[in-house]
Short mmCIF file of C-alpha atoms in Angstrom, two decimals:
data_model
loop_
_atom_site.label_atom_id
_atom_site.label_comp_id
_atom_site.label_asym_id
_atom_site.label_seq_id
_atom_site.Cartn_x
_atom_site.Cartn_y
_atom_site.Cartn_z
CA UNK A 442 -34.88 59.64 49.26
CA UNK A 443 -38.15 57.54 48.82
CA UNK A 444 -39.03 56.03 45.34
CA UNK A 445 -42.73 54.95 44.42
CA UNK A 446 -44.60 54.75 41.03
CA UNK A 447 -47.20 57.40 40.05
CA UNK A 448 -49.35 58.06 37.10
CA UNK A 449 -50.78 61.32 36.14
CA UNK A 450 -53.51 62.80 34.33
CA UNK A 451 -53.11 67.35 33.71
CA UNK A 452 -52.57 69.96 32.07
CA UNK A 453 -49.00 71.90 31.77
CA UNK A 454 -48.51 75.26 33.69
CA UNK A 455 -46.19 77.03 31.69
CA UNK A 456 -43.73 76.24 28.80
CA UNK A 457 -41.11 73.68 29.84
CA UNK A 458 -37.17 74.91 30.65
CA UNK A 459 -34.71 72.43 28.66
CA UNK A 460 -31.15 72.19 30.01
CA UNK A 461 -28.84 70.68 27.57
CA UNK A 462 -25.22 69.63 28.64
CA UNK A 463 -21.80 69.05 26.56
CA UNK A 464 -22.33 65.35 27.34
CA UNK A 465 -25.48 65.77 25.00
CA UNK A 466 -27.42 64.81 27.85
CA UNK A 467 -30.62 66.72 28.37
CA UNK A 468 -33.27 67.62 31.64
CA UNK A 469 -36.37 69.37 30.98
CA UNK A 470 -38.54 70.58 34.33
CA UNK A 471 -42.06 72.06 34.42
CA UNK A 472 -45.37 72.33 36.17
CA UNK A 473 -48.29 69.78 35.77
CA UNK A 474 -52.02 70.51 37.26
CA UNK A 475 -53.71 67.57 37.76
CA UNK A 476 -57.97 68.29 39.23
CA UNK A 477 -60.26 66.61 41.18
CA UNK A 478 -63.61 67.84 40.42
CA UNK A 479 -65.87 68.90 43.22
CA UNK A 480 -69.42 67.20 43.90
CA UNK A 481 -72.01 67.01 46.49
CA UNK A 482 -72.45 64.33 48.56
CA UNK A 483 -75.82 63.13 49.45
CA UNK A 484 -76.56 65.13 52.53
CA UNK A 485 -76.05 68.23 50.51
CA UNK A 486 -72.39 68.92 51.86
CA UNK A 487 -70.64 69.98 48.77
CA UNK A 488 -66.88 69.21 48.40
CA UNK A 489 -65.10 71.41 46.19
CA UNK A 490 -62.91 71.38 43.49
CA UNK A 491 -58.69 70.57 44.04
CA UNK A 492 -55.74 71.31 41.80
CA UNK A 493 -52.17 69.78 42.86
CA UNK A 494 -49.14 71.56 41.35
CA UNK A 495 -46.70 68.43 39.99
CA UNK A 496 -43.01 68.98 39.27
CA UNK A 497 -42.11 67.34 36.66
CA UNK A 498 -38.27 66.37 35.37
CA UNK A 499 -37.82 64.32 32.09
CA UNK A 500 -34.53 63.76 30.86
CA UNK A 501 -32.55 62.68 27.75
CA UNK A 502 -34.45 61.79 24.62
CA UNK A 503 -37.63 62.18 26.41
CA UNK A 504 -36.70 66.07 27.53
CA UNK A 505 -35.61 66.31 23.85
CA UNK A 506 -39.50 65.45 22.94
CA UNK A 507 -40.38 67.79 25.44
CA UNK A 508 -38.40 70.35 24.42
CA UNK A 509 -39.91 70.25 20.73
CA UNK A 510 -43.55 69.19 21.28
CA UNK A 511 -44.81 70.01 25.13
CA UNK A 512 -46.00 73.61 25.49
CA UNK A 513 -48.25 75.62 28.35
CA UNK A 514 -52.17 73.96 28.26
CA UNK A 515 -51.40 70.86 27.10
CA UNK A 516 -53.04 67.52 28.50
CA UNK A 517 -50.29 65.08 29.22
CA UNK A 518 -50.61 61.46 30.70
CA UNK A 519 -47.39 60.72 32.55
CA UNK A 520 -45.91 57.46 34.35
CA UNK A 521 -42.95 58.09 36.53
CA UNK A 522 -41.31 58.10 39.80
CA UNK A 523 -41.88 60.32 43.05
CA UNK A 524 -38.78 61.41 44.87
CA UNK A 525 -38.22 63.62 47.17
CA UNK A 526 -35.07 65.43 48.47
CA UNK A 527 -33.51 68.09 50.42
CA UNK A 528 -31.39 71.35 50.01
CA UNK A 529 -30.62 74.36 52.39
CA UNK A 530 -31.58 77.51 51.55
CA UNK A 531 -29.75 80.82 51.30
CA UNK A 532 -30.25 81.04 54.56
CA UNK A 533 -30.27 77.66 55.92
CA UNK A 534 -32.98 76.64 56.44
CA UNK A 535 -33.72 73.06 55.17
CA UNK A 536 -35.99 72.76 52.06
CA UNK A 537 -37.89 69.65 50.92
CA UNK A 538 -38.74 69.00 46.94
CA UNK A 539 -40.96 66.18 45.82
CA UNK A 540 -40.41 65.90 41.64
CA UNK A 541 -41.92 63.38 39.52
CA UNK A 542 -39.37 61.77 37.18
CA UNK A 543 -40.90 60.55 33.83
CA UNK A 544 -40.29 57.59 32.32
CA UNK A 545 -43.39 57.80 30.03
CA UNK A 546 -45.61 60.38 28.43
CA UNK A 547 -48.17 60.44 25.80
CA UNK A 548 -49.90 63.61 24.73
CA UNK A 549 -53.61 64.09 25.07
CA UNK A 550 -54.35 67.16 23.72
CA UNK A 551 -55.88 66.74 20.11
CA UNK A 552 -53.92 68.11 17.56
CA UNK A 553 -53.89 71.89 16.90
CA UNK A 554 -55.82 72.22 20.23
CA UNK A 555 -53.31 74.70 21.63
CA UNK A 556 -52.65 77.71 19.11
CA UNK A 557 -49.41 78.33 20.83
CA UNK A 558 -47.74 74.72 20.12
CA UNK A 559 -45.98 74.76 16.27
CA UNK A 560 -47.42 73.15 13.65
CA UNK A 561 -45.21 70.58 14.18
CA UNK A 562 -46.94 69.72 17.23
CA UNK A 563 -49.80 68.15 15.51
CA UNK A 564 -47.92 66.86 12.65
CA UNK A 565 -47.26 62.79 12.53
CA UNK A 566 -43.26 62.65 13.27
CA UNK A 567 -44.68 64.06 16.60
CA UNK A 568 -46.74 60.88 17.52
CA UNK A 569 -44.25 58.69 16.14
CA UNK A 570 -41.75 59.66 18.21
CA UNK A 571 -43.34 60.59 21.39
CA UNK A 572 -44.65 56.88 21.67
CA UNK A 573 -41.44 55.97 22.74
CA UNK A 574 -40.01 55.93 26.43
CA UNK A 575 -36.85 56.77 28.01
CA UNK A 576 -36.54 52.59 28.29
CA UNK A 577 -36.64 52.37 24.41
CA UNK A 578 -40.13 50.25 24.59
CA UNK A 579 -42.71 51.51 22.08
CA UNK A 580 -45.99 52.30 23.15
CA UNK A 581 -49.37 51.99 21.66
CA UNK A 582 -49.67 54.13 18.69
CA UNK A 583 -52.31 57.17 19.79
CA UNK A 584 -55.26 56.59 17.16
CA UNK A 585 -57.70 59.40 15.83
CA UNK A 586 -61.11 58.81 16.67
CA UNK A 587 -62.02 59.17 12.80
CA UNK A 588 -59.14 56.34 11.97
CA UNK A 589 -60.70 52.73 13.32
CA UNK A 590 -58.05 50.83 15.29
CA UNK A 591 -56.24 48.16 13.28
CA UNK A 592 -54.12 44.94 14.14
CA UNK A 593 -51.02 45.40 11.66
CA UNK A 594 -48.03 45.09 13.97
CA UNK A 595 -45.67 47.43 11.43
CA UNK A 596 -48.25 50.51 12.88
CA UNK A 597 -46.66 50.15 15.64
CA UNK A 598 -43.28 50.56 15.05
CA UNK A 599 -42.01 53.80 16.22
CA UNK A 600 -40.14 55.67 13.37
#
């Protein structure tokens, strides 16, 4: 199994599965499309647009966040790990999976953006508590573009 650091930019394919166990452990799994936009290079040769599918596993109080406040269409910035591994099919034949395993996510889409995420989505218990990662090390709060960014170190506690 190989191990390297990646950070990603997309957009969620479809609404995340959540797995919780009797431990109270949780694992949530879904899709993430990240682009690179086509262009034309200078001798007219145009390159065009490419989507990569991302799987994506986040686990215990991050899956919980997930769970409540990640839905289909929304913009996510994620830190994590690649690994990949191996399984035999049904009939089998050796399969290879490469899954990204979060450590950090912050949500980009602006609030109420998606009609299908709750209201609680885009309410503030959601950014207080999604600032936090699976280490327990706060993040930067996310500021509003109409709210000027301030200096008072109690903003940026995370409850």
């Amino acid at each position: 199994m190989s191990v390297n650091r990646v950070i990603l930019i997309g957009n969620v394919g479809q609404d995340p599965r959540v797995k919780y166990f009797d431990t109270g452990s949780a694992v949530a799994t879904f899709p993430l499309a990240t682009t690179d936009r086509g262009y034309t290079l200078a001798n007219g040769t145009q390159i065009p647009e490419r989507t990569e599918w991302h799987n994506i596993v986040a686990s215990n109080r991050l899956a919980e966040i997930v769970d409540k406040y990640v839905h289909k269409g929304d913009k996510l910035y994620l830190e994590g790990k690649i690994r990949t591994r191996s399984y035999s099919d049904q009939s089998g034949a050796m399969r290879y999976i490469t899954e990204i395993y979060v450590d950090n996510m912050e949500m980009l889409s602006p609030k109420g953006a998606n009609p299908g995420a709750g209201a609680s989505a885009s309410g503030q218990s959601a950014t207080g508590q999604q600032q936090q990662s699976v280490a327990g090390q706060p993040q930067q709060a996310q500021q509003s573009q109409a709210q000027p960014t301030q200096d008072n170190p109690a903003d940026d506690l995370p409850f």
